[in-house]
Amino acid sequence: MNLPPPGRALTDAVRAPYWLDRPERPDPVPPLAGPTSADLLVIGGGYGGLWAALLAKQADPGRDVLLVEAGTCGWAASGRNGGFCAASLTHGLANGVQRFPDEIDELERLGRENLDAIAATVAAYGIDCDFERTGELAVAVEPYQLDGLAEDVALARRYGHDVSLLDADEVRAEVDSPTYLGGLWDRDRVAMLDPARLAWGLRRACLDLGVRIHEHTRVTGLRRAGAALLAETTGADDVPGAVCADRVVLATNAFPPLLRRLRAWVVPVYDYALMTEPLTPAQRDAIGWRNRQGLADTGNQFHYYRITGDGRILFGGYDAVYHYGNRMAPALEQRDATFTALATHFFTTFPQLADVRFSHRWGGVIDTCTRFCAFFGTAYDGRLAYAGGYTGLGVGATRFGARVLLDLVAGADTPLTRLALVRDKPMPFPPEPARAVGIGLTRWSMARADAHEGRRNLWLRTLDRFGLGFDS
């Protein structure tokens, strides 16, 4: 079948995240102007900060909780991801078994409880975010990937997961693509949701409970102020402000950290996605997908995709782009070469959708670390707690991370703070230029492995030996 030119399908695509490009987005609340104080200051209005503020206020309604956000709540990674909400706290079971073998049973239990709690919060606060616990299909698109699926099924069943191994006919009965050779359906540990509406719903819940929120308020510095911490801020028209807080939760993830030590552990990696126009009934019938699972193929440079509540297909992944010196800029959110590649891959996956066009194209930053899952720590004699490095699974794991941060900043000795996941740090990235060279060599090696039946070269095998890597 002749595939359509990808450029034609991209012609009218808006260069903005689909999730955020909708009229129901809330109006911003005013920025901070002048000095104020709080019992708890939360820096960052993405999922991590919103969950921390909400959980803190639920635990102690009398606590004065203030959240500041440099943009608007949910405008960054929390509002532009694929909307996959996974139970895993460790970027997948295999990664967790490798890195935390002595506590993986506990981490799996905590992950299941965490996903259940997210579902309960969505229901309790009436958050209309299309939450659907439909699971995820991992699909093999090359023969060598089938053995990996069989190994993953065996591992998942060992830990009690409800998974099914599907042959080519069975997986194509679920979602019909000529590229699929087999699949693994994890039925209950992944939910689909609308990421921006989740962020907006958490924001509304925080405000309703009495959390003070100031958007368009950037924290420019932190310092001690006697027994408290002072956060200096800049708001609209460069109006200065300041917050004197007894405790601080830092949830800025990929953005340039207020603590210099975090620069060694986190790198910002740009990830990209396309959104189609709504499919017609005939187009939906051509691909099936009646069970609305999330999908991902199993290459190193993998694609993730899913059906939205209004019948569009989000198709993203493949490229994970790092820029020298941890550079971040709005212009880097658009990368035409990646969008063209994604469109080409989309039509290869679904040639029966050759007449579909894309409505939106966008990119955003993932905060990745060398172990692929969140790490935690404290500063300023325990008055500040931080988390970072979620590496693409933060939609679910940030709620767990917020619980850890609140325990840490309280100085509490709890089952969460005693976890090796919480106590240990990932291996740091090297400084530049070795950082950029290493990441570039890793990306090249991963692409080469995908093109050579998964065979990993000496560089990748060395990274494996030291528990390092590069992933989106």
Coordinates of C-alpha atoms in Angstrom, one line a residue:
M1 CA 0.0 0.0 0.0
N2 CA 1.3 3.4 -0.9
L3 CA 1.6 5.6 2.2
P4 CA 0.5 9.3 2.0
P5 CA 3.2 12.1 2.2
P6 CA 3.5 12.9 5.9
G7 CA 3.9 16.6 5.2
R8 CA 0.3 16.8 3.8
A9 CA -1.2 15.3 6.9
L10 CA 0.8 17.8 9.1
T11 CA -0.1 21.0 7.1
D12 CA -2.8 22.3 9.4
A13 CA -1.5 20.9 12.6
V14 CA -1.4 23.5 15.4
R15 CA 1.9 23.9 17.0
A16 CA 0.6 23.6 20.6
P17 CA -0.2 20.7 23.0
Y18 CA -3.7 19.5 22.2
W19 CA -4.6 19.0 25.9
L20 CA -3.9 22.6 26.7
D21 CA -5.4 24.1 23.5
R22 CA -9.0 24.1 24.7
P23 CA -11.4 26.8 26.0
E24 CA -12.1 25.0 29.3
R25 CA -8.7 25.7 30.6
P26 CA -9.1 27.8 33.8
D27 CA -8.2 31.5 34.0
P28 CA -4.9 32.1 35.9
V29 CA -4.9 33.2 39.5
P30 CA -3.0 36.4 40.3
P31 CA 0.8 36.3 40.8
L32 CA 2.3 37.0 44.2
A33 CA 3.1 40.6 44.9
G34 CA 5.0 41.6 48.0
P35 CA 5.9 39.5 51.1
T36 CA 3.9 36.7 52.7
S37 CA 4.4 33.7 54.9
A38 CA 3.2 30.1 54.9
D39 CA 3.6 27.0 57.0
L40 CA 4.4 25.0 53.8
L41 CA 5.5 26.5 50.5
V42 CA 5.2 24.2 47.4
I43 CA 7.3 25.3 44.4
G44 CA 5.9 24.0 41.2
G45 CA 2.4 23.6 40.0
G46 CA 2.7 20.4 38.0
Y47 CA 1.4 17.0 39.3
G48 CA 4.1 16.7 42.0
G49 CA 3.4 20.1 43.5
L50 CA -0.4 19.9 43.2
W51 CA -0.5 16.4 44.9
A52 CA 1.8 17.7 47.7
A53 CA -0.4 20.7 48.3
L54 CA -3.6 18.6 48.2
L55 CA -2.3 15.9 50.5
A56 CA -0.9 18.3 53.0
K57 CA -4.2 20.2 53.2
Q58 CA -6.2 17.0 53.5
A59 CA -4.0 15.8 56.4
D60 CA -4.2 19.2 58.2
P61 CA -6.9 21.6 57.1
G62 CA -5.6 24.2 59.4
R63 CA -2.1 24.2 57.8
D64 CA -1.3 27.3 55.7
V65 CA -0.2 25.9 52.3
L66 CA 1.0 28.1 49.5
L67 CA 1.8 26.9 46.0
V68 CA 3.7 29.1 43.5
E69 CA 4.0 28.3 39.8
A70 CA 6.2 30.1 37.2
G71 CA 3.6 29.5 34.5
T72 CA 0.1 28.2 35.0
C73 CA -0.6 24.9 36.8
G74 CA -0.1 22.0 34.5
W75 CA 1.3 23.9 31.6
A76 CA 4.5 21.9 31.3
A77 CA 5.0 18.1 31.4
S78 CA 1.8 17.6 33.4
G79 CA -0.3 19.1 30.6
R80 CA 1.4 17.8 27.5
N81 CA 2.1 14.1 28.1
G82 CA 0.4 11.0 26.7
G83 CA -2.0 10.5 29.6
F84 CA -0.7 7.1 30.6
C85 CA -1.2 6.7 34.4
A86 CA 0.7 3.6 35.5
A87 CA 0.9 1.8 38.8
S88 CA 4.6 1.3 38.5
L89 CA 6.8 3.5 40.7
T90 CA 10.0 2.1 39.2
H91 CA 9.6 2.7 35.4
G92 CA 8.3 -0.8 34.9
L93 CA 8.6 -4.0 36.8
A94 CA 11.9 -5.2 35.2
N95 CA 13.7 -1.9 36.1
G96 CA 12.3 -2.2 39.6
V97 CA 13.5 -5.8 40.0
Q98 CA 16.9 -4.9 38.8
R99 CA 17.4 -1.9 41.0
F100 CA 15.4 -2.7 44.1
P101 CA 15.2 -6.5 44.4
D102 CA 14.9 -6.6 48.1
E103 CA 11.8 -4.3 48.2
I104 CA 10.1 -4.8 44.8
D105 CA 7.2 -6.6 46.4
E106 CA 6.6 -3.6 48.7
L107 CA 7.0 -1.2 45.8
E108 CA 4.5 -3.1 43.7
R109 CA 2.0 -3.0 46.5
L110 CA 2.5 0.7 47.0
G111 CA 2.1 1.3 43.3
R112 CA -1.2 -0.6 43.1
E113 CA -2.4 1.4 46.2
N114 CA -1.3 4.6 44.6
L115 CA -3.2 4.0 41.3
D116 CA -6.3 3.1 43.4
A117 CA -5.9 6.3 45.4
I118 CA -5.7 8.4 42.2
A119 CA -8.9 6.9 40.9
A120 CA -10.6 7.5 44.3
T121 CA -9.4 11.2 44.3
V122 CA -10.7 11.7 40.7
A123 CA -14.1 10.3 41.8
A124 CA -14.2 12.1 45.2
Y125 CA -13.5 15.6 43.7
G126 CA -15.5 15.1 40.5
I127 CA -12.5 15.6 38.3
D128 CA -13.7 15.1 34.7
C129 CA -10.4 13.8 33.1
D130 CA -11.7 10.7 31.2
F131 CA -10.1 8.3 33.7
E132 CA -10.3 4.8 32.1
R133 CA -8.6 1.8 33.7
T134 CA -8.2 0.1 30.3
G135 CA -4.6 -1.2 30.7
E136 CA -1.8 -1.2 28.2
L137 CA -0.8 -3.3 25.2
A138 CA 2.9 -3.7 24.5
V139 CA 3.3 -4.9 20.9
A140 CA 6.1 -6.6 19.1
V141 CA 6.8 -5.2 15.6
E142 CA 10.0 -7.2 14.9
P143 CA 10.4 -11.0 15.4
Y144 CA 13.2 -10.7 17.9
Q145 CA 10.9 -8.7 20.2
L146 CA 8.6 -11.7 20.8
D147 CA 11.0 -13.4 23.1
G148 CA 11.1 -10.3 25.2
L149 CA 7.3 -10.2 25.5
A150 CA 7.3 -13.9 26.7
E151 CA 9.9 -13.0 29.3
D152 CA 8.0 -10.0 30.4
V153 CA 4.8 -12.0 30.8
A154 CA 6.6 -14.6 33.0
L155 CA 8.0 -11.8 35.2
A156 CA 4.7 -10.0 35.5
R157 CA 2.8 -13.2 36.5
R158 CA 5.4 -13.9 39.1
Y159 CA 4.4 -10.6 40.8
G160 CA 0.6 -11.2 40.4
H161 CA -0.1 -9.0 37.4
D162 CA -3.2 -9.7 35.3
V163 CA -1.5 -10.1 31.9
S164 CA -2.1 -11.9 28.7
L165 CA 0.3 -12.9 26.0
L166 CA -1.3 -12.5 22.6
D167 CA -0.2 -13.9 19.2
A168 CA -0.4 -11.9 16.0
D169 CA -4.0 -12.8 15.3
E170 CA -5.1 -12.1 18.9
V171 CA -3.3 -8.7 19.1
R172 CA -4.7 -7.6 15.7
A173 CA -8.2 -8.6 16.9
E174 CA -7.7 -5.9 19.6
V175 CA -6.0 -3.3 17.5
D176 CA -5.5 -4.0 13.8
S177 CA -2.1 -3.0 12.5
P178 CA -0.2 -5.1 9.9
T179 CA 3.0 -4.3 11.9
Y180 CA 1.9 -6.3 15.0
L181 CA 3.4 -9.7 15.5
G182 CA 2.3 -10.3 19.1
G183 CA 1.4 -8.4 22.3
L184 CA 1.4 -8.3 26.1
W185 CA -1.8 -6.9 27.6
D186 CA -1.5 -5.6 31.1
R187 CA -5.1 -5.3 32.0
D188 CA -5.4 -3.3 35.2
R189 CA -2.2 -1.5 36.1
V190 CA -2.4 1.3 33.6
A191 CA -5.2 3.9 33.2
M192 CA -5.7 6.4 30.5
L193 CA -6.7 10.0 31.3
D194 CA -6.7 13.5 30.0
P195 CA -3.6 14.9 31.6
A196 CA -4.4 18.6 31.5
R197 CA -7.9 18.1 33.0
L198 CA -6.3 16.0 35.8
A199 CA -4.0 18.9 36.6
W200 CA -6.8 21.5 36.4
G201 CA -9.0 19.3 38.6
L202 CA -6.3 18.9 41.2
R203 CA -5.8 22.7 41.1
R204 CA -9.5 23.3 41.7
A205 CA -9.5 20.7 44.5
C206 CA -6.6 22.5 46.2
L207 CA -8.3 25.9 45.9
D208 CA -11.5 24.5 47.3
L209 CA -9.7 23.2 50.3
G210 CA -8.0 26.5 51.0
V211 CA -4.6 26.1 49.4
R212 CA -3.3 29.5 48.3
I213 CA -2.0 29.5 44.7
H214 CA -0.1 32.1 42.8
E215 CA 0.6 31.5 39.1
H216 CA 3.0 33.4 36.9
T217 CA 5.2 33.6 40.0
R218 CA 8.8 32.5 39.5
V219 CA 11.1 31.6 42.5
T220 CA 14.4 33.3 41.8
G221 CA 16.3 32.3 45.0
L222 CA 16.1 30.4 48.3
R223 CA 18.0 31.3 51.5
R224 CA 17.8 30.8 55.2
A225 CA 15.8 33.3 57.2
G226 CA 16.5 32.4 60.8
A227 CA 14.6 29.2 61.5
A228 CA 12.6 29.4 58.3
L229 CA 13.4 29.6 54.6
L230 CA 12.9 32.6 52.4
A231 CA 11.9 32.2 48.7
E232 CA 12.4 35.3 46.6
T233 CA 9.9 35.6 43.7
T234 CA 9.2 37.6 40.6
G235 CA 5.7 38.0 39.3
A236 CA 4.0 39.9 36.5
D237 CA 5.8 43.0 35.3
D238 CA 8.8 41.9 37.4
V239 CA 7.0 42.7 40.6
P240 CA 9.1 41.2 43.4
G241 CA 7.7 39.0 46.2
A242 CA 8.9 36.8 48.9
V243 CA 7.6 33.9 50.9
C244 CA 8.9 33.1 54.4
A245 CA 8.0 29.4 55.0
D246 CA 8.6 26.9 57.8
R247 CA 8.9 24.1 55.3
V248 CA 9.4 23.9 51.5
V249 CA 8.6 21.2 48.9
L250 CA 10.5 21.6 45.7
A251 CA 8.7 20.0 42.7
T252 CA 10.3 21.7 39.6
N253 CA 11.5 18.4 38.0
A254 CA 13.2 19.1 34.7
F255 CA 13.5 22.8 35.1
P256 CA 16.7 24.5 36.1
P257 CA 16.9 23.6 39.8
L258 CA 17.1 26.0 42.7
L259 CA 19.5 23.5 44.3
R260 CA 22.7 23.2 42.3
R261 CA 23.2 19.6 43.4
L262 CA 20.3 18.5 41.3
R263 CA 22.0 19.4 38.1
A264 CA 24.2 16.3 38.4
W265 CA 21.2 13.9 38.6
V266 CA 18.6 15.2 36.2
V267 CA 18.8 16.0 32.4
P268 CA 15.9 17.5 30.4
V269 CA 15.0 15.3 27.4
Y270 CA 12.6 16.5 24.8
D271 CA 9.8 14.2 23.8
Y272 CA 7.3 14.8 20.9
A273 CA 3.8 13.9 20.0
L274 CA 1.1 14.2 17.3
M275 CA -2.6 14.3 17.7
T276 CA -5.0 13.3 14.9
E277 CA -8.3 14.9 14.1
P278 CA -11.3 12.9 15.5
L279 CA -11.7 9.6 13.7
T280 CA -14.9 8.9 11.8
P281 CA -16.9 5.7 12.7
A282 CA -15.5 4.1 9.5
Q283 CA -12.0 4.9 10.5
R284 CA -12.5 3.5 14.0
D285 CA -14.0 0.3 12.5
A286 CA -10.9 -0.1 10.3
I287 CA -8.6 -0.4 13.3
G288 CA -10.8 -1.8 16.0
W289 CA -9.4 -0.7 19.3
R290 CA -12.7 -1.2 21.1
N291 CA -11.1 -1.8 24.5
R292 CA -9.3 1.6 24.4
Q293 CA -6.0 0.3 25.8
G294 CA -2.8 2.4 25.7
L295 CA -0.3 1.0 23.3
A296 CA 3.5 1.0 23.0
D297 CA 5.8 -0.9 20.8
T298 CA 8.9 -2.6 22.4
G299 CA 11.8 -1.1 20.5
N300 CA 14.5 1.0 22.2
Q301 CA 13.2 4.0 20.4
F302 CA 9.5 3.2 21.1
H303 CA 6.2 4.8 20.2
Y304 CA 3.3 5.2 22.6
Y305 CA -0.2 5.9 21.5
R306 CA -3.8 6.0 22.7
I307 CA -7.3 6.9 21.9
T308 CA -8.7 10.1 23.5
G309 CA -12.1 10.7 24.9
D310 CA -13.2 12.4 21.8
G311 CA -11.9 9.7 19.4
R312 CA -8.5 11.1 18.4
I313 CA -5.2 9.2 18.3
L314 CA -2.2 10.6 20.2
F315 CA 1.0 9.2 18.7
G316 CA 4.3 10.1 20.3
G317 CA 7.7 9.0 21.4
Y318 CA 10.6 7.6 19.3
D319 CA 12.9 10.6 19.6
A320 CA 14.3 11.6 22.9
V321 CA 16.4 14.7 22.3
Y322 CA 18.9 16.2 24.6
H323 CA 20.5 19.6 24.0
Y324 CA 24.0 20.5 25.2
G325 CA 24.3 22.0 28.6
N326 CA 20.8 20.9 29.7
R327 CA 19.4 23.6 27.4
M328 CA 15.7 24.3 27.5
A329 CA 13.8 26.8 25.4
P330 CA 10.3 27.2 23.9
A331 CA 11.7 26.9 20.4
L332 CA 12.9 23.4 21.2
E333 CA 9.3 22.2 21.7
Q334 CA 8.9 22.1 17.9
R335 CA 11.1 19.8 15.8
D336 CA 9.8 19.3 12.3
A337 CA 12.2 16.3 11.5
T338 CA 10.7 14.4 14.5
F339 CA 7.1 15.3 13.5
T340 CA 7.7 14.1 10.0
A341 CA 9.2 10.8 11.3
L342 CA 6.3 10.3 13.7
A343 CA 3.7 10.9 10.9
T344 CA 5.5 8.4 8.7
H345 CA 5.6 5.8 11.5
F346 CA 1.9 6.5 12.2
F347 CA 0.9 5.7 8.6
T348 CA 3.1 2.6 8.6
T349 CA 1.4 1.4 11.7
F350 CA -2.1 2.2 10.4
P351 CA -2.1 2.3 6.6
Q352 CA -5.9 2.0 6.7
L353 CA -5.9 5.6 8.1
A354 CA -4.2 7.1 5.1
D355 CA -6.7 9.9 4.9
V356 CA -6.3 11.1 8.5
R357 CA -4.8 14.4 9.2
F358 CA -3.1 15.8 12.4
S359 CA -4.6 18.6 14.4
H360 CA -1.7 19.3 16.8
R361 CA 2.0 18.8 17.1
W362 CA 4.1 19.6 20.2
G363 CA 7.0 18.7 22.4
G364 CA 7.9 18.9 26.0
V365 CA 10.6 18.0 28.5
I366 CA 11.0 14.8 30.5
D367 CA 13.1 14.9 33.6
T368 CA 15.2 11.8 33.4
C369 CA 17.9 10.3 35.6
T370 CA 20.2 7.3 35.3
R371 CA 17.9 4.9 37.1
F372 CA 14.7 6.0 35.2
C373 CA 12.6 6.5 38.3
A374 CA 12.2 9.2 40.9
F375 CA 14.8 10.0 43.5
F376 CA 14.4 12.1 46.7
G377 CA 16.3 14.2 49.1
T378 CA 16.4 17.0 51.6
A379 CA 18.3 20.3 52.0
Y380 CA 18.5 23.2 54.5
D381 CA 18.7 20.8 57.5
G382 CA 15.6 19.0 56.4
R383 CA 13.4 22.1 55.9
L384 CA 13.2 21.5 52.2
A385 CA 12.4 18.2 50.4
Y386 CA 12.8 17.6 46.7
A387 CA 12.0 14.9 44.1
G388 CA 13.0 14.5 40.4
G389 CA 13.8 12.1 37.6
Y390 CA 10.4 10.5 37.0
T391 CA 11.4 9.8 33.4
G392 CA 8.0 9.8 31.7
L393 CA 5.9 7.9 34.3
G394 CA 5.2 10.9 36.5
V395 CA 1.4 11.0 35.8
G396 CA 1.0 8.3 38.5
A397 CA 4.2 8.2 40.4
T398 CA 4.1 11.9 41.4
R399 CA 1.3 11.3 43.9
F400 CA 3.5 8.7 45.6
G401 CA 6.4 11.1 45.4
A402 CA 4.3 13.8 47.1
R403 CA 3.6 11.5 50.0
V404 CA 7.3 10.9 50.3
L405 CA 8.2 14.6 50.2
L406 CA 5.6 15.4 52.9
D407 CA 7.1 12.7 55.2
L408 CA 10.7 13.9 54.5
V409 CA 9.9 17.6 55.1
A410 CA 8.2 16.6 58.4
G411 CA 11.3 14.8 59.5
A412 CA 9.2 11.7 59.9
D413 CA 10.6 8.1 60.1
T414 CA 8.0 6.2 58.1
P415 CA 7.8 3.1 55.9
L416 CA 8.1 5.3 52.9
T417 CA 11.2 7.2 54.1
R418 CA 12.9 3.9 54.9
L419 CA 12.7 2.6 51.4
A420 CA 15.9 2.2 49.4
L421 CA 14.0 3.9 46.6
V422 CA 13.9 7.0 48.8
R423 CA 17.2 6.8 50.6
D424 CA 19.5 6.0 47.6
K425 CA 20.4 8.3 44.8
P426 CA 21.0 7.5 41.1
M427 CA 24.4 7.6 39.6
P428 CA 25.1 11.2 38.5
F429 CA 25.5 12.2 34.9
P430 CA 29.0 13.4 34.0
P431 CA 29.6 17.1 33.4
E432 CA 29.8 18.6 29.9
P433 CA 31.0 17.8 27.3
A434 CA 31.1 14.2 28.5
R435 CA 27.4 14.4 29.2
A436 CA 26.3 15.3 25.7
V437 CA 28.8 12.9 24.1
G438 CA 27.6 10.0 26.3
I439 CA 23.9 10.7 25.7
G440 CA 24.5 11.1 21.9
L441 CA 26.4 7.8 21.8
T442 CA 23.7 6.1 23.7
R443 CA 20.9 7.3 21.3
W444 CA 23.0 6.2 18.3
S445 CA 23.6 2.8 19.9
M446 CA 19.9 2.3 20.7
A447 CA 18.9 3.1 17.1
R448 CA 21.6 0.7 15.9
A449 CA 20.3 -2.0 18.1
D450 CA 16.7 -1.5 16.8
A451 CA 18.0 -1.9 13.3
H452 CA 20.0 -5.0 14.1
E453 CA 17.5 -7.3 15.8
G454 CA 18.1 -5.8 19.2
R455 CA 21.8 -6.7 19.4
R456 CA 23.4 -4.3 21.9
N457 CA 26.8 -3.0 21.2
L458 CA 29.7 -2.7 23.7
W459 CA 28.6 0.7 24.8
L460 CA 25.1 -0.4 25.7
R461 CA 26.4 -3.6 27.4
T462 CA 28.7 -1.5 29.5
L463 CA 25.8 0.8 30.5
D464 CA 23.8 -2.3 31.4
R465 CA 26.6 -3.6 33.5
F466 CA 26.6 -0.4 35.6
G467 CA 22.8 0.0 35.7
L468 CA 22.8 3.1 33.4
G469 CA 21.0 4.0 30.2
F470 CA 18.8 6.5 28.5
D471 CA 15.1 6.2 28.1
S472 CA 11.9 8.2 27.5

